[in-house]
């Protein structure tokens, strides 16, 4: 069988699973009714949410496997490639699949990007309790009810509203997961703080430039979105604000060194242009670097 299967339309995904197409832009598939299949790499041109059942193939995205078990939800946005790494397996669970065109002209289309879990990967999937699983199944049942109902002028609005409700529940469940995995996350934040400190103690700023959220997410083996959400939920700051606060603390210490000009310090910190450093410093501290240095000399 071919190494990669492309799903650019709902009908293609339904045909792959021997599932009837009730709507051209959205489907809910009971995967337990699909045939046994071999290794596949799937290109997804669709939004894809899967509630995994028992004895299903292990999803693989990027370089690692999903931390993925019964009662687990995984999310993919259009444009992602997913591998299933069991030689032969029988799928189980449910899939909600919808085309981006379904959202055009709806309020969900305006803020679909806010559901950042569509950009999560590997071990960042959503583990749900039995009670949460029942809520998920209820949402899927409501969407499926609308698909089986004769299409009318209410159908699209009700389907999209129920998808939005489902995604809102998933957002709530992720917030709960951030809390219940607090010990793990605190360990990640400690590693982040160490990496950040060591970054400024090394020559990386002058070689790589200013530290970025993406850099630390990669170092911690997390997606940028998941890392950003984790930092915000644990600290109340965005990851970028956290990095900038550390940068300013380091800069304040270095400004005490009278043997170096502000421009030299700016370059050492990773800034390409000293004026950008001065602008950020004034925004954060309320004074320019030179004014701050002058005040220290008065003490």
Short mmCIF file of C-alpha atoms in Angstrom, two decimals:
data_model
loop_
_atom_site.label_atom_id
_atom_site.label_comp_id
_atom_site.label_asym_id
_atom_site.label_seq_id
_atom_site.Cartn_x
_atom_site.Cartn_y
_atom_site.Cartn_z
CA UNK A 1 0.00 0.00 0.00
CA UNK A 2 1.14 3.56 -0.59
CA UNK A 3 3.35 5.24 2.00
CA UNK A 4 1.25 8.38 2.29
CA UNK A 5 -2.48 9.02 2.10
CA UNK A 6 -3.75 12.55 1.56
CA UNK A 7 -7.03 13.72 3.02
CA UNK A 8 -7.93 17.04 1.44
CA UNK A 9 -11.68 16.52 1.68
CA UNK A 10 -14.13 15.01 4.14
CA UNK A 11 -15.39 12.59 1.48
CA UNK A 12 -11.84 11.21 1.02
CA UNK A 13 -11.52 10.54 4.74
CA UNK A 14 -14.98 8.95 4.87
CA UNK A 15 -14.20 6.69 1.91
CA UNK A 16 -10.97 5.58 3.60
CA UNK A 17 -13.03 4.49 6.62
CA UNK A 18 -15.98 3.07 4.65
CA UNK A 19 -18.15 5.75 6.23
CA UNK A 20 -21.09 7.46 4.54
CA UNK A 21 -20.64 11.15 3.73
CA UNK A 22 -23.60 13.00 5.24
CA UNK A 23 -22.11 16.48 4.85
CA UNK A 24 -19.35 17.56 2.45
CA UNK A 25 -17.48 19.61 5.07
CA UNK A 26 -17.74 17.69 8.35
CA UNK A 27 -17.97 14.14 9.64
CA UNK A 28 -17.97 12.13 12.86
CA UNK A 29 -16.52 8.65 12.29
CA UNK A 30 -16.84 5.64 14.58
CA UNK A 31 -13.40 4.16 13.92
CA UNK A 32 -14.28 0.79 15.43
CA UNK A 33 -16.29 0.09 12.26
CA UNK A 34 -13.29 0.68 9.98
CA UNK A 35 -11.20 -2.16 8.58
CA UNK A 36 -7.84 -3.31 9.90
CA UNK A 37 -5.11 -1.28 8.22
CA UNK A 38 -1.37 -1.22 7.78
CA UNK A 39 1.22 1.52 8.40
CA UNK A 40 0.07 4.86 6.99
CA UNK A 41 1.40 8.35 6.80
CA UNK A 42 -1.47 10.79 6.54
CA UNK A 43 -1.35 14.29 5.14
CA UNK A 44 -4.25 16.25 6.59
CA UNK A 45 -5.81 19.17 4.74
CA UNK A 46 -8.52 19.20 7.41
CA UNK A 47 -9.05 19.84 11.10
CA UNK A 48 -8.80 16.48 12.80
CA UNK A 49 -9.70 15.52 16.40
CA UNK A 50 -9.42 11.92 17.53
CA UNK A 51 -10.69 10.31 20.70
CA UNK A 52 -8.51 7.22 20.93
CA UNK A 53 -9.93 3.85 21.89
CA UNK A 54 -8.11 0.73 22.99
CA UNK A 55 -5.65 -1.12 20.74
CA UNK A 56 -5.36 1.68 18.23
CA UNK A 57 -2.25 2.62 16.27
CA UNK A 58 0.31 4.87 17.92
CA UNK A 59 0.30 8.31 16.33
CA UNK A 60 3.65 9.80 15.53
CA UNK A 61 4.19 13.46 14.69
CA UNK A 62 7.62 15.00 14.33
CA UNK A 63 10.26 12.95 16.16
CA UNK A 64 8.25 11.54 19.04
CA UNK A 65 5.18 9.48 19.80
CA UNK A 66 2.03 10.91 21.28
CA UNK A 67 1.62 10.34 24.99
CA UNK A 68 -1.53 8.65 24.08
CA UNK A 69 -3.85 6.11 25.68
CA UNK A 70 -7.52 5.26 26.10
CA UNK A 71 -9.47 8.39 26.97
CA UNK A 72 -7.02 10.65 25.16
CA UNK A 73 -7.73 13.35 22.58
CA UNK A 74 -5.30 14.45 19.89
CA UNK A 75 -5.69 17.47 17.63
CA UNK A 76 -4.31 18.35 14.20
CA UNK A 77 -4.72 21.46 12.07
CA UNK A 78 -4.68 21.47 8.26
CA UNK A 79 -1.23 20.98 6.76
CA UNK A 80 0.14 18.49 9.27
CA UNK A 81 1.55 15.05 8.48
CA UNK A 82 0.83 12.18 10.86
CA UNK A 83 2.31 8.68 10.90
CA UNK A 84 0.71 5.65 12.51
CA UNK A 85 3.48 3.37 13.69
CA UNK A 86 1.92 -0.07 14.12
CA UNK A 87 2.61 -2.54 11.34
CA UNK A 88 -1.01 -3.73 11.36
CA UNK A 89 -3.72 -2.33 13.60
CA UNK A 90 -7.45 -2.00 13.95
CA UNK A 91 -8.53 1.59 14.73
CA UNK A 92 -10.86 2.27 17.62
CA UNK A 93 -12.41 5.45 18.97
CA UNK A 94 -13.99 8.42 17.23
CA UNK A 95 -12.78 11.08 14.84
CA UNK A 96 -14.25 14.54 14.30
CA UNK A 97 -13.03 15.88 10.97
CA UNK A 98 -14.01 19.18 9.39
CA UNK A 99 -12.86 21.27 6.46
CA UNK A 100 -11.75 24.89 7.05
CA UNK A 101 -14.46 26.01 4.60
CA UNK A 102 -17.11 24.95 7.13
CA UNK A 103 -16.05 27.86 9.33
CA UNK A 104 -16.14 30.63 6.74
CA UNK A 105 -18.44 33.45 7.80
CA UNK A 106 -18.84 32.12 11.35
CA UNK A 107 -17.62 33.52 14.67
CA UNK A 108 -15.55 30.35 15.18
CA UNK A 109 -13.55 31.21 12.08
CA UNK A 110 -12.54 34.47 13.77
CA UNK A 111 -10.95 32.73 16.75
CA UNK A 112 -10.14 29.15 15.74
CA UNK A 113 -6.48 30.15 16.22
CA UNK A 114 -7.18 30.64 19.93
CA UNK A 115 -7.50 26.88 20.36
CA UNK A 116 -3.75 26.54 20.56
CA UNK A 117 -3.90 22.78 21.20
CA UNK A 118 -4.25 22.30 17.43
CA UNK A 119 -0.55 23.21 17.36
CA UNK A 120 0.49 20.94 20.23
CA UNK A 121 2.45 17.80 19.46
CA UNK A 122 4.02 14.58 20.81
CA UNK A 123 3.46 14.17 24.57
CA UNK A 124 1.11 17.17 24.78
CA UNK A 125 -2.16 15.37 23.98
CA UNK A 126 -5.20 15.72 26.24
CA UNK A 127 -5.84 12.94 28.79
CA UNK A 128 -9.45 12.97 29.95
CA UNK A 129 -11.30 11.34 32.82
CA UNK A 130 -14.25 9.00 32.31
CA UNK A 131 -16.64 11.84 33.14
CA UNK A 132 -14.93 14.18 30.69
CA UNK A 133 -15.04 11.42 28.10
CA UNK A 134 -18.83 11.27 28.43
CA UNK A 135 -19.03 15.02 27.79
CA UNK A 136 -16.88 14.58 24.67
CA UNK A 137 -19.07 11.74 23.43
CA UNK A 138 -22.17 13.82 24.08
CA UNK A 139 -20.77 16.70 21.99
CA UNK A 140 -19.90 14.32 19.17
CA UNK A 141 -23.39 12.79 19.37
CA UNK A 142 -24.98 16.24 18.99
CA UNK A 143 -22.85 16.98 15.92
CA UNK A 144 -23.69 13.58 14.49
CA UNK A 145 -27.40 14.16 15.15
CA UNK A 146 -27.27 17.28 13.00
CA UNK A 147 -25.44 15.36 10.27
CA UNK A 148 -28.11 12.67 10.22
CA UNK A 149 -30.90 15.24 10.31
CA UNK A 150 -32.15 16.45 6.94
CA UNK A 151 -30.05 19.51 6.02
CA UNK A 152 -31.88 22.81 6.45
CA UNK A 153 -30.92 26.44 6.98
CA UNK A 154 -30.24 25.74 10.68
CA UNK A 155 -27.82 22.86 10.09
CA UNK A 156 -24.54 24.69 9.54
CA UNK A 157 -25.06 27.07 12.45
CA UNK A 158 -25.92 24.23 14.85
CA UNK A 159 -23.04 22.05 13.67
CA UNK A 160 -20.47 24.85 14.03
CA UNK A 161 -21.94 25.87 17.40
CA UNK A 162 -21.58 22.33 18.68
CA UNK A 163 -18.00 22.11 17.38
CA UNK A 164 -17.23 25.35 19.20
CA UNK A 165 -18.83 23.97 22.38
CA UNK A 166 -16.74 20.83 22.05
CA UNK A 167 -13.53 22.84 21.60
CA UNK A 168 -14.41 25.04 24.60
CA UNK A 169 -14.76 21.93 26.74
CA UNK A 170 -11.37 20.75 25.47
CA UNK A 171 -9.87 24.09 26.46
CA UNK A 172 -11.33 23.65 29.96
CA UNK A 173 -9.99 20.09 30.18
CA UNK A 174 -6.53 21.29 29.14
CA UNK A 175 -6.64 23.91 31.91
CA UNK A 176 -7.44 21.10 34.34
CA UNK A 177 -4.56 19.05 32.92
CA UNK A 178 -2.12 21.92 33.46
CA UNK A 179 -3.18 21.91 37.12
CA UNK A 180 -3.12 18.15 37.67
CA UNK A 181 0.32 17.89 36.08
CA UNK A 182 1.59 20.77 38.18
CA UNK A 183 4.63 18.87 39.51
CA UNK A 184 5.78 17.96 36.00
CA UNK A 185 5.25 21.51 34.79
CA UNK A 186 7.14 23.05 37.71
CA UNK A 187 10.08 20.85 36.75
CA UNK A 188 9.86 22.20 33.21
CA UNK A 189 9.79 25.78 34.51
CA UNK A 190 12.86 25.12 36.65
CA UNK A 191 14.68 23.77 33.60
CA UNK A 192 13.51 26.81 31.61
CA UNK A 193 14.89 29.17 34.27
CA UNK A 194 18.22 27.31 34.24
CA UNK A 195 18.41 27.38 30.44
CA UNK A 196 17.58 31.09 30.44
CA UNK A 197 20.25 31.90 33.03
CA UNK A 198 22.86 29.83 31.23
CA UNK A 199 21.94 31.44 27.91
CA UNK A 200 23.08 34.85 29.15
CA UNK A 201 26.17 33.38 30.81
CA UNK A 202 27.27 31.90 27.48
CA UNK A 203 28.24 33.47 24.17
CA UNK A 204 24.92 32.43 22.60
CA UNK A 205 23.45 35.97 22.61
CA UNK A 206 26.29 37.26 20.43
CA UNK A 207 26.14 34.17 18.18
CA UNK A 208 22.42 33.34 18.02
CA UNK A 209 20.92 36.65 19.08
CA UNK A 210 18.16 37.39 21.55
CA UNK A 211 16.64 34.32 23.22
CA UNK A 212 13.31 33.33 21.71
CA UNK A 213 10.30 31.38 22.96
CA UNK A 214 10.79 28.89 20.11
CA UNK A 215 14.42 28.26 21.16
CA UNK A 216 13.49 27.27 24.71
CA UNK A 217 10.46 25.25 23.59
CA UNK A 218 12.78 23.22 21.35
CA UNK A 219 15.32 22.78 24.14
CA UNK A 220 12.54 21.50 26.42
CA UNK A 221 11.12 19.25 23.69
CA UNK A 222 7.78 21.06 23.64
CA UNK A 223 5.80 22.77 20.93
CA UNK A 224 5.97 26.56 21.05
CA UNK A 225 2.22 26.86 21.72
CA UNK A 226 2.19 24.33 24.55
CA UNK A 227 5.26 25.89 26.13
CA UNK A 228 3.72 29.35 25.89
CA UNK A 229 0.44 28.19 27.44
CA UNK A 230 2.30 26.38 30.22
CA UNK A 231 4.37 29.44 31.16
CA UNK A 232 1.32 31.71 31.10
CA UNK A 233 -0.75 29.39 33.30
CA UNK A 234 2.07 28.81 35.79
CA UNK A 235 3.42 32.37 36.05
CA UNK A 236 0.67 34.66 34.79
CA UNK A 237 3.11 36.03 32.18
CA UNK A 238 3.61 35.22 28.56
CA UNK A 239 6.82 33.32 27.81
CA UNK A 240 8.07 36.36 25.89
CA UNK A 241 7.43 38.66 28.87
CA UNK A 242 9.19 36.17 31.15
CA UNK A 243 12.24 36.13 28.88
CA UNK A 244 12.29 39.93 28.60
CA UNK A 245 12.05 40.33 32.39
CA UNK A 246 15.11 38.11 32.79
CA UNK A 247 16.91 40.02 30.04
CA UNK A 248 16.28 43.32 31.82
CA UNK A 249 17.49 41.90 35.15
CA UNK A 250 20.73 40.80 33.50
CA UNK A 251 21.05 44.15 31.72
CA UNK A 252 20.68 46.08 35.00
CA UNK A 253 23.61 44.14 36.45
CA UNK A 254 25.79 44.69 33.39
CA UNK A 255 25.09 48.41 33.25
CA UNK A 256 27.03 48.68 36.52
CA UNK A 257 30.17 47.82 34.52
CA UNK A 258 31.53 51.27 33.69
CA UNK A 259 34.22 49.82 31.41
CA UNK A 260 31.60 49.00 28.77
CA UNK A 261 29.38 51.32 26.81
CA UNK A 262 25.63 50.76 26.59
CA UNK A 263 26.13 49.78 22.94
CA UNK A 264 28.64 47.09 23.89
CA UNK A 265 26.26 45.73 26.50
CA UNK A 266 23.43 45.72 23.96
CA UNK A 267 25.47 43.66 21.50
CA UNK A 268 26.52 41.26 24.28
CA UNK A 269 22.85 40.75 25.16
CA UNK A 270 22.02 39.77 21.59
CA UNK A 271 20.60 43.02 20.19
CA UNK A 272 21.50 43.88 16.62
CA UNK A 273 20.85 47.57 17.21
CA UNK A 274 21.61 49.39 20.51
CA UNK A 275 18.58 51.65 20.06
CA UNK A 276 16.29 48.60 20.26
CA UNK A 277 17.90 47.71 23.59
CA UNK A 278 17.47 51.26 24.87
CA UNK A 279 13.82 51.32 23.80
CA UNK A 280 13.01 48.02 25.53
CA UNK A 281 14.94 49.03 28.66
CA UNK A 282 13.01 52.29 28.93
CA UNK A 283 9.69 50.50 28.41
CA UNK A 284 10.48 48.04 31.19
CA UNK A 285 12.38 50.24 33.66
CA UNK A 286 11.01 53.70 32.92
CA UNK A 287 14.46 55.13 32.18
CA UNK A 288 17.05 54.83 29.44
CA UNK A 289 20.11 52.68 30.18
CA UNK A 290 22.32 55.77 30.46
CA UNK A 291 19.90 57.47 32.85
CA UNK A 292 19.72 54.30 34.97
CA UNK A 293 23.53 54.11 35.05
CA UNK A 294 23.68 57.75 36.09
CA UNK A 295 21.33 57.16 39.01
CA UNK A 296 23.47 54.28 40.23
CA UNK A 297 26.51 56.59 40.22
CA UNK A 298 24.66 58.97 42.55
CA UNK A 299 24.17 56.28 45.19
#
